[in-house]
Amino acid sequence: MAECVPFAIALLVLLVEFTPLHVLYTGPLLVATPALAAVTMGPKGTLAAAGVAVGVSVTTASYNSAWGTQQVYTNFLALFLVSVASFMTSRSARTRTENELNQVRRIATAAQEVVLRPVPDRLGSVRAASMYLAAETGAQIGGDLYDVVQTRYGVRMIVGDVRGKGLPAVRAAAIVLGAFREAVHYEADLVEVVDRCGAALHRDAAVSGAAGGADALLEGFVTALVAQISDDQHIEVINRGHPPALLLHDGTVRPLPPTAPLPPLGLEEFFGGPPGRADRYPFVAGDRLLLYTDGVIEARDRDKTFFDLAEAMATMRDRTGEAFLRGLHQALLRHTENRLADDVAVVLVDRCQDEEPGAAGGSA
C-alpha cells in the first residue's frame, strides 16, 4: 500500500484539477511524489513516479491553459530537482542495502559450512550425499541438521529437526551436532551417542539460563534419527521422534519405523519407559538409505496433497546420489510450485558394490 501512495497522490491531483476545486494549488503535491517513491520503491519506482508526475503536470497545464505562466515553470523546475535528488538517494540506499545483504549472505554461508559441513562422497564401504533447502528466501541455514562421520565403529550419521525458527533453532542445531561429532568417536554404544546429544541440550539450557528452563526445552526440542553402518551388512537406527528412514532394497522402498517410540531430544525427563535401544536392519551391497526431515514429506501442492517421498525414491532408484538429490529437489519445487513451507534436509547413503574390506570402520 505504501508503494501506491505516490500514484494515489497523482490521481488526487487529476481529480482536483478537472473539477471546480482546481483553484487549489496542487503543485507541491506532485513535487512530493518522487520523494515518497524513493522511500518505498527504489530507483525504478522513483523514475516511474517522476514520469507520472510530469505527465499529470503537462495534462493539467494544458487543460487549464496555464502554459506561459511562472507558476507552471516553477513547478516543473522543482519537480525536476526533487526527482533527480530522489533518484540519486534511492540508488545510493539500494546499493548500500545490497552490499549489506551480500555481507550477511557471506556470513550465513560461512556459518552453514561450520554447522552443516559438506558430507564426504565416499566413507569406506558407502557413498553419501546431502542436500539442504531453506524455506526462507535468502536463508542459508535453519533448524534442520545433518552430518555423516566415519569412525572406528562404522559410519555414523544424524538427521534432525529443531522445533522452532530463527537463531534459537540454529543454536540448538549447533549444540546437537557438536555433541554428536564428539560422541561418535568415543562411545561404542549408539544409544550413548544419542544420550550425549540430549544431555548437551539440557546442559545448554541450564548454563545459558534459558527463560523457563524446562519450558524452553519444550519449545525447542529436537527430533532426530541416528544411524550406524558397520561392515557386517547391517544398519542400526535410533529414532527419537523423527520421520522414519526409507530403505531401498531390490527396487522396493520401505520405511524403518522404530520398534518402540522414544521422545525427542530434550524431552527425556517428561517421558517414562524403558531405555531406548537401536533397531537393526539388513543393509547389503546395492541398498540405499534415505534420511530426511519433515519438510520433505509435509510439502504440499495446491490441493494440499503431501509429497510422496517413497514413490519419488522408487522412481529415481537408478540415479546416482547427486543426480537423485537434484531430481528430488526439482520434484519438490514442482510439487510445491516453488513455495517450500519448511526447511528440508536430506542425507542419502548407498552401500557400494565394490566394498573395501573393513572400510566401514576406521580410526577415530
Tab-separated table of C-alpha atoms in Angstrom:
chain	number	residue	atom	x	y	z
A	1	MET	CA	0.000	0.000	0.000
A	2	ALA	CA	2.899	2.370	0.704
A	3	GLU	CA	4.099	1.935	-2.875
A	4	CYS	CA	0.692	3.104	-4.147
A	5	VAL	CA	0.766	6.403	-2.240
A	6	PRO	CA	2.705	8.447	-4.879
A	7	PHE	CA	0.354	7.320	-7.647
A	8	ALA	CA	-2.692	7.927	-5.447
A	9	ILE	CA	-1.468	11.499	-4.951
A	10	ALA	CA	-1.107	11.957	-8.717
A	11	LEU	CA	-4.659	10.672	-9.175
A	12	LEU	CA	-5.894	13.049	-6.487
A	13	VAL	CA	-4.266	15.962	-8.310
A	14	LEU	CA	-6.053	14.995	-11.518
A	15	LEU	CA	-9.388	14.871	-9.723
A	16	VAL	CA	-8.789	18.299	-8.213
A	17	GLU	CA	-7.676	19.903	-11.497
A	18	PHE	CA	-10.600	18.503	-13.502
A	19	THR	CA	-13.221	19.736	-11.034
A	20	PRO	CA	-14.213	23.131	-9.675
A	21	LEU	CA	-11.602	22.550	-6.963
A	22	HIS	CA	-8.858	23.409	-9.483
A	23	VAL	CA	-8.481	26.788	-7.765
A	24	LEU	CA	-6.466	24.872	-5.152
A	25	TYR	CA	-2.702	24.891	-5.687
A	26	THR	CA	-1.635	21.240	-6.224
A	27	GLY	CA	1.939	21.778	-7.366
A	28	PRO	CA	3.609	20.794	-4.065
A	29	LEU	CA	1.688	17.516	-4.034
A	30	LEU	CA	3.145	16.436	-7.389
A	31	VAL	CA	6.626	17.554	-6.378
A	32	ALA	CA	6.431	15.261	-3.342
A	33	THR	CA	5.610	12.084	-5.310
A	34	PRO	CA	9.207	11.208	-6.409
A	35	ALA	CA	10.457	11.704	-2.847
A	36	LEU	CA	7.770	9.381	-1.472
A	37	ALA	CA	8.545	6.796	-4.146
A	38	ALA	CA	12.252	6.906	-3.259
A	39	VAL	CA	11.399	5.804	0.265
A	40	THR	CA	9.298	2.771	-0.684
A	41	MET	CA	10.012	1.711	-4.276
A	42	GLY	CA	13.677	2.106	-5.163
A	43	PRO	CA	15.254	3.775	-8.220
A	44	LYS	CA	12.886	2.335	-10.833
A	45	GLY	CA	9.837	3.225	-8.800
A	46	THR	CA	11.196	6.744	-8.318
A	47	LEU	CA	11.586	7.223	-12.062
A	48	ALA	CA	8.082	5.858	-12.630
A	49	ALA	CA	6.584	8.235	-10.059
A	50	ALA	CA	8.510	11.165	-11.556
A	51	GLY	CA	7.236	10.267	-15.032
A	52	VAL	CA	3.655	10.107	-13.785
A	53	ALA	CA	4.069	13.457	-12.038
A	54	VAL	CA	5.407	15.076	-15.218
A	55	GLY	CA	2.559	13.584	-17.243
A	56	VAL	CA	-0.023	14.910	-14.785
A	57	SER	CA	1.636	18.357	-14.788
A	58	VAL	CA	1.580	18.556	-18.593
A	59	THR	CA	-2.033	17.375	-18.722
A	60	THR	CA	-3.296	19.806	-16.099
A	61	ALA	CA	-1.331	22.749	-17.537
A	62	SER	CA	-2.837	22.082	-20.965
A	63	TYR	CA	-6.336	21.574	-19.583
A	64	ASN	CA	-6.198	24.810	-17.574
A	65	SER	CA	-4.393	26.754	-20.355
A	66	ALA	CA	-1.647	27.630	-17.878
A	67	TRP	CA	1.319	27.421	-20.228
A	68	GLY	CA	3.484	30.504	-20.134
A	69	THR	CA	2.803	31.293	-16.500
A	70	GLN	CA	5.642	31.457	-13.991
A	71	GLN	CA	3.851	29.031	-11.682
A	72	VAL	CA	3.941	26.170	-14.227
A	73	TYR	CA	7.640	26.518	-14.963
A	74	THR	CA	8.437	26.820	-11.275
A	75	ASN	CA	6.570	23.554	-10.666
A	76	PHE	CA	8.495	21.795	-13.445
A	77	LEU	CA	11.844	23.031	-12.107
A	78	ALA	CA	11.002	21.906	-8.579
A	79	LEU	CA	9.765	18.546	-9.866
A	80	PHE	CA	12.982	18.060	-11.858
A	81	LEU	CA	15.245	18.875	-8.914
A	82	VAL	CA	13.309	16.700	-6.460
A	83	SER	CA	13.205	13.817	-8.946
A	84	VAL	CA	16.967	13.890	-9.529
A	85	ALA	CA	17.713	14.104	-5.809
A	86	SER	CA	15.232	11.319	-5.008
A	87	PHE	CA	16.654	9.037	-7.698
A	88	MET	CA	20.239	9.517	-6.503
A	89	THR	CA	19.228	8.966	-2.887
A	90	SER	CA	17.224	5.854	-3.740
A	91	ARG	CA	20.024	4.356	-5.815
A	92	SER	CA	22.537	5.001	-3.059
A	93	ALA	CA	20.252	3.379	-0.478
A	94	ARG	CA	19.652	0.387	-2.754
A	95	THR	CA	23.404	-0.099	-3.277
A	96	ARG	CA	24.065	0.105	0.452
A	97	THR	CA	21.302	-2.403	1.188
A	98	GLU	CA	22.576	-4.848	-1.432
A	99	ASN	CA	26.084	-4.634	-0.010
A	100	GLU	CA	24.770	-5.347	3.470
A	101	LEU	CA	22.720	-8.300	2.212
A	102	ASN	CA	25.717	-9.719	0.376
A	103	GLN	CA	27.751	-9.469	3.555
A	104	VAL	CA	25.014	-11.205	5.544
A	105	ARG	CA	24.842	-13.967	2.929
A	106	ARG	CA	28.610	-14.477	3.120
A	107	ILE	CA	28.394	-14.745	6.890
A	108	ALA	CA	25.452	-17.158	6.609
A	109	THR	CA	27.379	-19.289	4.115
A	110	ALA	CA	30.357	-19.425	6.464
A	111	ALA	CA	28.046	-20.382	9.339
A	112	GLN	CA	26.486	-23.107	7.231
A	113	GLU	CA	29.880	-24.574	6.408
A	114	VAL	CA	30.699	-24.693	10.123
A	115	VAL	CA	27.375	-26.060	11.362
A	116	LEU	CA	26.423	-28.153	8.315
A	117	ARG	CA	29.682	-29.450	6.914
A	118	PRO	CA	29.779	-30.979	3.437
A	119	VAL	CA	29.234	-34.728	3.531
A	120	PRO	CA	32.176	-36.731	2.103
A	121	ASP	CA	31.352	-38.569	-1.099
A	122	ARG	CA	32.972	-41.838	-0.011
A	123	LEU	CA	33.235	-43.218	3.509
A	124	GLY	CA	34.622	-46.719	3.372
A	125	SER	CA	32.005	-49.079	2.014
A	126	VAL	CA	29.327	-46.417	1.488
A	127	ARG	CA	28.770	-43.371	-0.659
A	128	ALA	CA	26.941	-40.399	0.790
A	129	ALA	CA	25.341	-37.194	-0.450
A	130	SER	CA	23.361	-34.453	1.258
A	131	MET	CA	21.010	-31.598	0.414
A	132	TYR	CA	19.738	-28.652	2.416
A	133	LEU	CA	16.973	-26.304	1.262
A	134	ALA	CA	15.953	-23.306	3.356
A	135	ALA	CA	12.291	-22.347	3.152
A	136	GLU	CA	13.014	-18.679	3.892
A	137	THR	CA	14.133	-16.726	0.843
A	138	GLY	CA	17.812	-15.824	1.081
A	139	ALA	CA	18.415	-18.041	4.109
A	140	GLN	CA	21.327	-20.459	4.213
A	141	ILE	CA	20.681	-22.328	7.422
A	142	GLY	CA	17.789	-23.012	9.750
A	143	GLY	CA	16.691	-25.564	12.324
A	144	ASP	CA	17.377	-28.719	10.298
A	145	LEU	CA	20.645	-30.561	10.890
A	146	TYR	CA	22.638	-33.472	9.491
A	147	ASP	CA	26.089	-34.985	9.468
A	148	VAL	CA	27.864	-38.165	8.379
A	149	VAL	CA	31.090	-39.216	10.133
A	150	GLN	CA	33.414	-42.185	9.651
A	151	THR	CA	34.551	-43.682	12.967
A	152	ARG	CA	36.229	-46.849	14.239
A	153	TYR	CA	32.736	-48.188	14.979
A	154	GLY	CA	31.456	-47.598	11.460
A	155	VAL	CA	29.868	-44.777	9.515
A	156	ARG	CA	27.596	-42.845	11.838
A	157	MET	CA	25.056	-40.272	10.729
A	158	ILE	CA	22.393	-37.997	12.141
A	159	VAL	CA	19.453	-36.085	10.719
A	160	GLY	CA	17.367	-33.867	12.959
A	161	ASP	CA	14.852	-31.053	13.111
A	162	VAL	CA	14.656	-28.386	15.804
A	163	ARG	CA	11.206	-27.238	16.799
A	164	GLY	CA	11.052	-23.525	16.201
A	165	LYS	CA	12.692	-20.998	13.904
A	166	GLY	CA	15.334	-18.317	13.870
A	167	LEU	CA	18.569	-18.047	15.840
A	168	PRO	CA	17.391	-20.236	18.778
A	169	ALA	CA	16.811	-23.097	16.320
A	170	VAL	CA	20.252	-22.597	14.764
A	171	ARG	CA	21.792	-22.600	18.232
A	172	ALA	CA	20.058	-25.861	19.175
A	173	ALA	CA	21.150	-27.455	15.892
A	174	ALA	CA	24.770	-26.449	16.534
A	175	ILE	CA	24.631	-27.870	20.078
A	176	VAL	CA	23.292	-31.242	18.937
A	177	LEU	CA	25.777	-31.503	16.074
A	178	GLY	CA	28.689	-30.561	18.342
A	179	ALA	CA	27.760	-33.254	20.842
A	180	PHE	CA	27.228	-35.812	18.083
A	181	ARG	CA	30.570	-35.119	16.394
A	182	GLU	CA	32.432	-35.676	19.635
A	183	ALA	CA	30.456	-38.638	20.972
A	184	VAL	CA	30.582	-40.737	17.778
A	185	HIS	CA	34.333	-41.208	18.173
A	186	TYR	CA	34.296	-42.227	21.856
A	187	GLU	CA	31.013	-44.030	22.537
A	188	ALA	CA	30.820	-47.615	21.289
A	189	ASP	CA	27.082	-47.845	22.021
A	190	LEU	CA	24.911	-45.827	19.629
A	191	VAL	CA	22.416	-45.241	22.442
A	192	GLU	CA	25.105	-43.423	24.408
A	193	VAL	CA	25.788	-41.200	21.411
A	194	VAL	CA	22.146	-40.142	21.287
A	195	ASP	CA	22.027	-39.637	25.061
A	196	ARG	CA	25.049	-37.334	24.846
A	197	CYS	CA	23.180	-35.193	22.313
A	198	GLY	CA	20.159	-34.914	24.599
A	199	ALA	CA	22.355	-34.128	27.600
A	200	ALA	CA	24.017	-31.315	25.642
A	201	LEU	CA	20.640	-29.631	25.129
A	202	HIS	CA	19.837	-29.860	28.851
A	203	ARG	CA	23.289	-28.576	29.780
A	204	ASP	CA	22.995	-25.592	27.475
A	205	ALA	CA	19.547	-24.711	28.804
A	206	ALA	CA	20.939	-24.759	32.362
A	207	VAL	CA	24.164	-22.868	31.644
A	208	SER	CA	22.678	-20.193	29.414
A	209	GLY	CA	19.828	-19.550	31.831
A	210	ALA	CA	17.229	-20.025	29.112
A	211	ALA	CA	13.929	-18.495	30.129
A	212	GLY	CA	11.761	-21.052	31.831
A	213	GLY	CA	14.371	-23.842	31.882
A	214	ALA	CA	12.283	-26.923	31.123
A	215	ASP	CA	9.747	-24.752	29.317
A	216	ALA	CA	12.497	-23.653	26.935
A	217	LEU	CA	13.216	-27.279	26.038
A	218	LEU	CA	9.527	-27.902	25.492
A	219	GLU	CA	9.585	-25.083	22.966
A	220	GLY	CA	12.904	-26.065	21.339
A	221	PHE	CA	13.196	-29.856	21.448
A	222	VAL	CA	14.890	-31.731	18.615
A	223	THR	CA	13.587	-34.752	16.734
A	224	ALA	CA	16.488	-36.836	15.485
A	225	LEU	CA	17.382	-40.057	13.758
A	226	VAL	CA	20.844	-41.530	14.336
A	227	ALA	CA	22.158	-44.477	12.319
A	228	GLN	CA	25.310	-46.574	12.177
A	229	ILE	CA	26.568	-48.618	9.225
A	230	SER	CA	29.267	-51.146	10.051
A	231	ASP	CA	30.959	-53.795	7.914
A	232	ASP	CA	28.613	-56.641	8.978
A	233	GLN	CA	25.957	-55.903	6.301
A	234	HIS	CA	23.587	-54.338	8.822
A	235	ILE	CA	22.481	-50.886	9.908
A	236	GLU	CA	21.493	-49.753	13.392
A	237	VAL	CA	18.937	-46.978	13.784
A	238	ILE	CA	17.722	-44.993	16.785
A	239	ASN	CA	14.681	-42.814	16.165
A	240	ARG	CA	13.881	-40.027	18.613
A	241	GLY	CA	10.512	-38.783	17.389
A	242	HIS	CA	11.707	-38.285	13.805
A	243	PRO	CA	10.150	-39.416	10.487
A	244	PRO	CA	11.388	-42.963	9.773
A	245	ALA	CA	14.240	-43.538	7.355
A	246	LEU	CA	13.455	-45.128	3.979
A	247	LEU	CA	15.323	-48.218	2.775
A	248	LEU	CA	15.511	-49.158	-0.894
A	249	HIS	CA	16.194	-52.893	-1.330
A	250	ASP	CA	15.746	-54.822	-4.594
A	251	GLY	CA	13.750	-51.935	-6.087
A	252	THR	CA	11.284	-51.769	-3.172
A	253	VAL	CA	11.112	-48.862	-0.746
A	254	ARG	CA	10.044	-49.465	2.842
A	255	PRO	CA	10.131	-47.269	5.957
A	256	LEU	CA	12.120	-48.245	9.038
A	257	PRO	CA	9.814	-47.284	11.927
A	258	PRO	CA	11.088	-47.670	15.493
A	259	THR	CA	10.022	-50.787	17.381
A	260	ALA	CA	9.317	-48.625	20.426
A	261	PRO	CA	8.511	-44.887	20.425
A	262	LEU	CA	11.159	-42.672	22.020
A	263	PRO	CA	10.896	-38.973	22.956
A	264	PRO	CA	12.675	-36.229	21.023
A	265	LEU	CA	15.992	-34.943	22.328
A	266	GLY	CA	15.467	-32.601	25.252
A	267	LEU	CA	12.205	-34.197	26.412
A	268	GLU	CA	13.615	-37.327	28.047
A	269	GLU	CA	12.556	-36.370	31.571
A	270	PHE	CA	8.941	-35.885	30.507
A	271	PHE	CA	8.505	-39.438	29.205
A	272	GLY	CA	8.812	-42.633	31.198
A	273	GLY	CA	9.509	-46.100	29.917
A	274	PRO	CA	12.396	-48.487	29.325
A	275	PRO	CA	15.717	-47.148	27.996
A	276	GLY	CA	15.968	-46.920	24.244
A	277	ARG	CA	17.819	-49.358	22.054
A	278	ALA	CA	18.920	-49.423	18.457
A	279	ASP	CA	16.844	-51.217	15.832
A	280	ARG	CA	18.840	-53.417	13.455
A	281	TYR	CA	18.132	-53.962	9.749
A	282	PRO	CA	19.983	-55.687	6.879
A	283	PHE	CA	21.883	-53.260	4.661
A	284	VAL	CA	23.711	-55.058	1.871
A	285	ALA	CA	25.544	-54.017	-1.270
A	286	GLY	CA	23.250	-52.128	-3.640
A	287	ASP	CA	20.896	-50.947	-0.888
A	288	ARG	CA	20.097	-47.259	-0.422
A	289	LEU	CA	19.150	-45.428	2.773
A	290	LEU	CA	17.389	-42.057	2.841
A	291	LEU	CA	17.273	-39.877	5.944
A	292	TYR	CA	15.225	-36.676	5.787
A	293	THR	CA	13.342	-34.048	7.757
A	294	ASP	CA	9.607	-33.485	7.777
A	295	GLY	CA	9.921	-30.565	5.369
A	296	VAL	CA	10.047	-33.180	2.586
A	297	ILE	CA	7.020	-35.313	3.429
A	298	GLU	CA	4.937	-32.331	4.578
A	299	ALA	CA	5.467	-30.372	1.352
A	300	ARG	CA	2.021	-29.877	-0.229
A	301	ASP	CA	0.645	-28.747	-3.551
A	302	ARG	CA	-2.358	-26.502	-4.279
A	303	ASP	CA	-4.739	-29.333	-3.407
A	304	LYS	CA	-2.999	-29.875	-0.038
A	305	THR	CA	-1.641	-33.240	-1.203
A	306	PHE	CA	1.543	-34.281	0.573
A	307	PHE	CA	4.689	-35.086	-1.378
A	308	ASP	CA	5.137	-38.856	-1.843
A	309	LEU	CA	8.796	-39.351	-0.972
A	310	ALA	CA	8.711	-43.143	-1.169
A	311	GLU	CA	7.337	-43.023	-4.710
A	312	ALA	CA	9.957	-40.457	-5.737
A	313	MET	CA	12.688	-42.644	-4.259
A	314	ALA	CA	11.459	-45.696	-6.156
A	315	THR	CA	11.079	-43.768	-9.404
A	316	MET	CA	14.653	-42.436	-9.247
A	317	ARG	CA	16.229	-45.609	-7.859
A	318	ASP	CA	18.678	-45.950	-10.762
A	319	ARG	CA	20.145	-42.459	-10.338
A	320	THR	CA	23.433	-41.837	-8.572
A	321	GLY	CA	23.427	-39.963	-5.267
A	322	GLU	CA	23.937	-36.419	-6.569
A	323	ALA	CA	21.618	-36.994	-9.534
A	324	PHE	CA	18.965	-38.365	-7.177
A	325	LEU	CA	19.159	-35.291	-4.941
A	326	ARG	CA	18.934	-32.956	-7.922
A	327	GLY	CA	15.870	-34.845	-9.133
A	328	LEU	CA	14.343	-34.751	-5.647
A	329	HIS	CA	14.960	-31.007	-5.466
A	330	GLN	CA	13.227	-30.431	-8.785
A	331	ALA	CA	10.334	-32.715	-7.835
A	332	LEU	CA	9.800	-30.812	-4.570
A	333	LEU	CA	9.789	-27.455	-6.332
A	334	ARG	CA	7.323	-28.732	-8.955
A	335	HIS	CA	5.048	-30.172	-6.289
A	336	THR	CA	5.023	-27.008	-4.187
A	337	GLU	CA	5.268	-24.576	-7.126
A	338	ASN	CA	8.482	-23.140	-5.666
A	339	ARG	CA	6.847	-22.459	-2.294
A	340	LEU	CA	8.543	-24.592	0.343
A	341	ALA	CA	6.800	-24.139	3.679
A	342	ASP	CA	9.591	-25.654	5.795
A	343	ASP	CA	13.320	-26.291	5.652
A	344	VAL	CA	14.438	-29.511	4.000
A	345	ALA	CA	17.454	-31.654	4.908
A	346	VAL	CA	18.207	-34.955	3.182
A	347	VAL	CA	21.047	-37.463	3.541
A	348	LEU	CA	21.384	-40.285	1.022
A	349	VAL	CA	23.648	-43.285	1.691
A	350	ASP	CA	24.408	-46.112	-0.748
A	351	ARG	CA	26.112	-49.372	0.169
A	352	CYS	CA	28.725	-49.761	-2.543
A	353	GLN	CA	29.006	-52.859	-4.686
A	354	ASP	CA	32.812	-52.663	-4.539
A	355	GLU	CA	33.163	-52.641	-0.776
A	356	GLU	CA	36.559	-52.023	0.743
A	357	PRO	CA	37.364	-54.704	3.338
A	358	GLY	CA	36.764	-53.319	6.810
A	359	ALA	CA	36.314	-49.870	5.372
A	360	ALA	CA	33.116	-49.036	7.190
A	361	GLY	CA	35.128	-48.729	10.352
A	362	GLY	CA	38.282	-46.753	10.737
A	363	SER	CA	40.348	-44.847	13.179
A	364	ALA	CA	38.713	-42.090	15.183
